[in-house]
């Protein structure tokens, strides 16, 4: 009937607006992560060794709590592990080109991209790298870091988590939209299970970012 149709139309409009907002935020998070990657990709940072306890038990003398990797390696491994996709076409092109060069043994900077013959790519790189204050004022968030390396590591970690959280919010919106359309109890149950997992991941990331839901 007419009332039911109007309700569906309103729900569709609300979901559409939520998705537009989320997509806009995700575009910003993609750009911010790429900006950090182009500027600091070659920097070396120390990450925790997940096998440290095992190595100690096995008597490995050179076991270390942390080991050095480049920012580029950290980001590529993290995004590949979580299967995150860049949605903005230009961001995706920058990301894929960066990965190719990395696997060829080179860590490209913004200078590499600015020498490209593709005008749109150059324009996009200029846009995402032109902001002056690349590292946030962490003291405002009661996070005190002393070294440049700590600042870079924290900035990258926060950027990755923000991007992941944005992707999760986007998927939550999609699942909620499907729940309003599906009628099969099996399909609805599968969606509710998926929604529960997504909300758990959202909560974990929100806590890590020190945010209120």
mmCIF file of N, CA and C in Angstrom, residues 118-175:
data_model
loop_
_atom_site.group_PDB
_atom_site.id
_atom_site.type_symbol
_atom_site.label_atom_id
_atom_site.label_comp_id
_atom_site.label_asym_id
_atom_site.label_seq_id
_atom_site.Cartn_x
_atom_site.Cartn_y
_atom_site.Cartn_z
ATOM 1 N N UNK A 118 50.831 10.837 -16.731
ATOM 2 C CA UNK A 118 49.372 10.876 -16.577
ATOM 3 C C UNK A 118 48.971 12.093 -15.745
ATOM 4 N N UNK A 119 48.356 13.067 -16.417
ATOM 5 C CA UNK A 119 48.009 14.347 -15.782
ATOM 6 C C UNK A 119 47.078 14.176 -14.580
ATOM 7 N N UNK A 120 46.087 13.285 -14.706
ATOM 8 C CA UNK A 120 45.137 13.076 -13.609
ATOM 9 C C UNK A 120 45.812 12.508 -12.369
ATOM 10 N N UNK A 121 46.769 11.609 -12.596
ATOM 11 C CA UNK A 121 47.508 11.004 -11.493
ATOM 12 C C UNK A 121 48.345 12.060 -10.775
ATOM 13 N N UNK A 122 49.026 12.890 -11.550
ATOM 14 C CA UNK A 122 49.848 13.969 -10.984
ATOM 15 C C UNK A 122 48.974 14.917 -10.168
ATOM 16 N N UNK A 123 47.823 15.288 -10.724
ATOM 17 C CA UNK A 123 46.888 16.202 -10.044
ATOM 18 C C UNK A 123 46.431 15.617 -8.706
ATOM 19 N N UNK A 124 46.108 14.325 -8.712
ATOM 20 C CA UNK A 124 45.638 13.666 -7.493
ATOM 21 C C UNK A 124 46.730 13.610 -6.435
ATOM 22 N N UNK A 125 47.953 13.311 -6.856
ATOM 23 C CA UNK A 125 49.081 13.235 -5.921
ATOM 24 C C UNK A 125 49.347 14.604 -5.301
ATOM 25 N N UNK A 126 49.257 15.653 -6.116
ATOM 26 C CA UNK A 126 49.438 17.019 -5.601
ATOM 27 C C UNK A 126 48.374 17.316 -4.544
ATOM 28 N N UNK A 127 47.132 16.933 -4.831
ATOM 29 C CA UNK A 127 46.027 17.195 -3.907
ATOM 30 C C UNK A 127 46.205 16.484 -2.567
ATOM 31 N N UNK A 128 46.654 15.241 -2.612
ATOM 32 C CA UNK A 128 46.740 14.490 -1.343
ATOM 33 C C UNK A 128 48.030 14.760 -0.566
ATOM 34 N N UNK A 129 49.004 15.416 -1.191
ATOM 35 C CA UNK A 129 50.274 15.646 -0.476
ATOM 36 C C UNK A 129 50.518 17.108 -0.119
ATOM 37 N N UNK A 130 49.586 17.990 -0.450
ATOM 38 C CA UNK A 130 49.878 19.417 -0.278
ATOM 39 C C UNK A 130 49.636 19.939 1.132
ATOM 40 N N UNK A 131 48.922 19.188 1.995
ATOM 41 C CA UNK A 131 48.677 19.675 3.354
ATOM 42 C C UNK A 131 49.986 19.738 4.133
ATOM 43 N N UNK A 132 50.174 20.852 4.818
ATOM 44 C CA UNK A 132 51.462 21.074 5.496
ATOM 45 C C UNK A 132 51.650 20.217 6.741
ATOM 46 N N UNK A 133 50.633 20.186 7.593
ATOM 47 C CA UNK A 133 50.806 19.519 8.894
ATOM 48 C C UNK A 133 50.447 18.048 8.781
ATOM 49 N N UNK A 134 51.454 17.264 8.472
ATOM 50 C CA UNK A 134 51.222 15.843 8.198
ATOM 51 C C UNK A 134 51.056 15.023 9.481
ATOM 52 N N UNK A 135 51.783 15.398 10.537
ATOM 53 C CA UNK A 135 51.675 14.656 11.796
ATOM 54 C C UNK A 135 50.802 15.444 12.773
ATOM 55 N N UNK A 136 49.792 14.789 13.303
ATOM 56 C CA UNK A 136 48.845 15.445 14.193
ATOM 57 C C UNK A 136 49.479 15.837 15.518
ATOM 58 N N UNK A 137 48.806 16.762 16.194
ATOM 59 C CA UNK A 137 49.251 17.174 17.514
ATOM 60 C C UNK A 137 48.739 16.144 18.525
ATOM 61 N N UNK A 138 49.535 15.087 18.733
ATOM 62 C CA UNK A 138 49.064 13.958 19.535
ATOM 63 C C UNK A 138 48.817 14.322 20.989
ATOM 64 N N UNK A 139 49.516 15.375 21.499
ATOM 65 C CA UNK A 139 49.341 15.752 22.897
ATOM 66 C C UNK A 139 47.896 16.157 23.195
ATOM 67 N N UNK A 140 47.184 16.655 22.174
ATOM 68 C CA UNK A 140 45.780 17.034 22.357
ATOM 69 C C UNK A 140 44.942 15.823 22.748
ATOM 70 N N UNK A 141 45.408 14.644 22.341
ATOM 71 C CA UNK A 141 44.672 13.410 22.629
ATOM 72 C C UNK A 141 45.301 12.657 23.794
ATOM 73 N N UNK A 142 46.120 13.366 24.584
ATOM 74 C CA UNK A 142 46.816 12.750 25.728
ATOM 75 C C UNK A 142 47.704 11.583 25.306
ATOM 76 N N UNK A 143 48.243 11.677 24.093
ATOM 77 C CA UNK A 143 49.195 10.664 23.620
ATOM 78 C C UNK A 143 50.540 11.367 23.454
ATOM 79 N N UNK A 144 51.520 10.947 24.234
ATOM 80 C CA UNK A 144 52.800 11.638 24.214
ATOM 81 C C UNK A 144 53.863 10.787 23.517
ATOM 82 N N UNK A 145 54.361 11.297 22.431
ATOM 83 C CA UNK A 145 55.415 10.603 21.704
ATOM 84 C C UNK A 145 56.617 11.536 21.602
ATOM 85 N N UNK A 146 57.796 10.956 21.698
ATOM 86 C CA UNK A 146 58.997 11.786 21.770
ATOM 87 C C UNK A 146 59.797 11.805 20.471
ATOM 88 N N UNK A 147 59.878 10.664 19.799
ATOM 89 C CA UNK A 147 60.728 10.610 18.609
ATOM 90 C C UNK A 147 59.912 10.727 17.331
ATOM 91 N N UNK A 148 60.587 11.140 16.275
ATOM 92 C CA UNK A 148 59.953 11.226 14.956
ATOM 93 C C UNK A 148 59.428 9.856 14.526
ATOM 94 N N UNK A 149 60.209 8.821 14.844
ATOM 95 C CA UNK A 149 59.811 7.459 14.470
ATOM 96 C C UNK A 149 58.493 7.063 15.155
ATOM 97 N N UNK A 150 58.383 7.407 16.453
ATOM 98 C CA UNK A 150 57.151 7.099 17.192
ATOM 99 C C UNK A 150 55.955 7.847 16.603
ATOM 100 N N UNK A 151 56.185 9.091 16.228
ATOM 101 C CA UNK A 151 55.111 9.895 15.627
ATOM 102 C C UNK A 151 54.628 9.272 14.319
ATOM 103 N N UNK A 152 55.574 8.855 13.495
ATOM 104 C CA UNK A 152 55.236 8.264 12.189
ATOM 105 C C UNK A 152 54.481 6.955 12.383
ATOM 106 N N UNK A 153 54.986 6.113 13.298
ATOM 107 C CA UNK A 153 54.344 4.822 13.548
ATOM 108 C C UNK A 153 52.917 5.021 14.051
ATOM 109 N N UNK A 154 52.731 5.973 14.965
ATOM 110 C CA UNK A 154 51.403 6.251 15.511
ATOM 111 C C UNK A 154 50.476 6.805 14.431
ATOM 112 N N UNK A 155 50.998 7.721 13.620
ATOM 113 C CA UNK A 155 50.190 8.316 12.547
ATOM 114 C C UNK A 155 49.716 7.252 11.562
ATOM 115 N N UNK A 156 50.608 6.341 11.196
ATOM 116 C CA UNK A 156 50.266 5.268 10.252
ATOM 117 C C UNK A 156 49.229 4.322 10.860
ATOM 118 N N UNK A 157 49.437 3.947 12.132
ATOM 119 C CA UNK A 157 48.507 3.039 12.816
ATOM 120 C C UNK A 157 47.108 3.645 12.895
ATOM 121 N N UNK A 158 47.039 4.921 13.261
ATOM 122 C CA UNK A 158 45.740 5.610 13.351
ATOM 123 C C UNK A 158 45.088 5.705 11.977
ATOM 124 N N UNK A 159 45.883 6.040 10.958
ATOM 125 C CA UNK A 159 45.345 6.158 9.591
ATOM 126 C C UNK A 159 44.783 4.828 9.099
ATOM 127 N N UNK A 160 45.491 3.737 9.372
ATOM 128 C CA UNK A 160 45.020 2.401 8.984
ATOM 129 C C UNK A 160 43.717 2.054 9.704
ATOM 130 N N UNK A 161 43.669 2.322 11.005
ATOM 131 C CA UNK A 161 42.471 2.001 11.782
ATOM 132 C C UNK A 161 41.268 2.836 11.368
ATOM 133 N N UNK A 162 41.502 4.096 11.036
ATOM 134 C CA UNK A 162 40.399 4.949 10.570
ATOM 135 C C UNK A 162 39.837 4.442 9.245
ATOM 136 N N UNK A 163 40.739 4.032 8.356
ATOM 137 C CA UNK A 163 40.301 3.507 7.064
ATOM 138 C C UNK A 163 39.507 2.213 7.265
ATOM 139 N N UNK A 164 40.018 1.330 8.122
ATOM 140 C CA UNK A 164 39.319 0.059 8.399
ATOM 141 C C UNK A 164 37.946 0.319 8.996
ATOM 142 N N UNK A 165 37.889 1.269 9.945
ATOM 143 C CA UNK A 165 36.612 1.584 10.599
ATOM 144 C C UNK A 165 35.606 2.129 9.580
ATOM 145 N N UNK A 166 36.098 2.961 8.673
ATOM 146 C CA UNK A 166 35.227 3.507 7.630
ATOM 147 C C UNK A 166 34.670 2.419 6.723
ATOM 148 N N UNK A 167 35.513 1.456 6.356
ATOM 149 C CA UNK A 167 35.074 0.344 5.498
ATOM 150 C C UNK A 167 34.044 -0.522 6.220
ATOM 151 N N UNK A 168 34.256 -0.719 7.535
ATOM 152 C CA UNK A 168 33.314 -1.520 8.327
ATOM 153 C C UNK A 168 31.963 -0.812 8.420
ATOM 154 N N UNK A 169 31.993 0.507 8.652
ATOM 155 C CA UNK A 169 30.736 1.276 8.710
ATOM 156 C C UNK A 169 29.976 1.177 7.393
ATOM 157 N N UNK A 170 30.719 1.228 6.304
ATOM 158 C CA UNK A 170 30.112 1.120 4.969
ATOM 159 C C UNK A 170 29.413 -0.236 4.804
ATOM 160 N N UNK A 171 30.097 -1.295 5.246
ATOM 161 C CA UNK A 171 29.508 -2.631 5.124
ATOM 162 C C UNK A 171 28.305 -2.796 6.056
ATOM 163 N N UNK A 172 28.362 -2.189 7.244
ATOM 164 C CA UNK A 172 27.226 -2.239 8.171
ATOM 165 C C UNK A 172 25.992 -1.591 7.526
ATOM 166 N N UNK A 173 26.200 -0.451 6.865
ATOM 167 C CA UNK A 173 25.099 0.221 6.164
ATOM 168 C C UNK A 173 24.499 -0.682 5.085
ATOM 169 N N UNK A 174 25.381 -1.377 4.357
ATOM 170 C CA UNK A 174 24.924 -2.270 3.284
ATOM 171 C C UNK A 174 24.126 -3.450 3.847
ATOM 172 N N UNK A 175 24.612 -4.025 4.956
ATOM 173 C CA UNK A 175 23.917 -5.160 5.570
ATOM 174 C C UNK A 175 22.554 -4.720 6.110
#
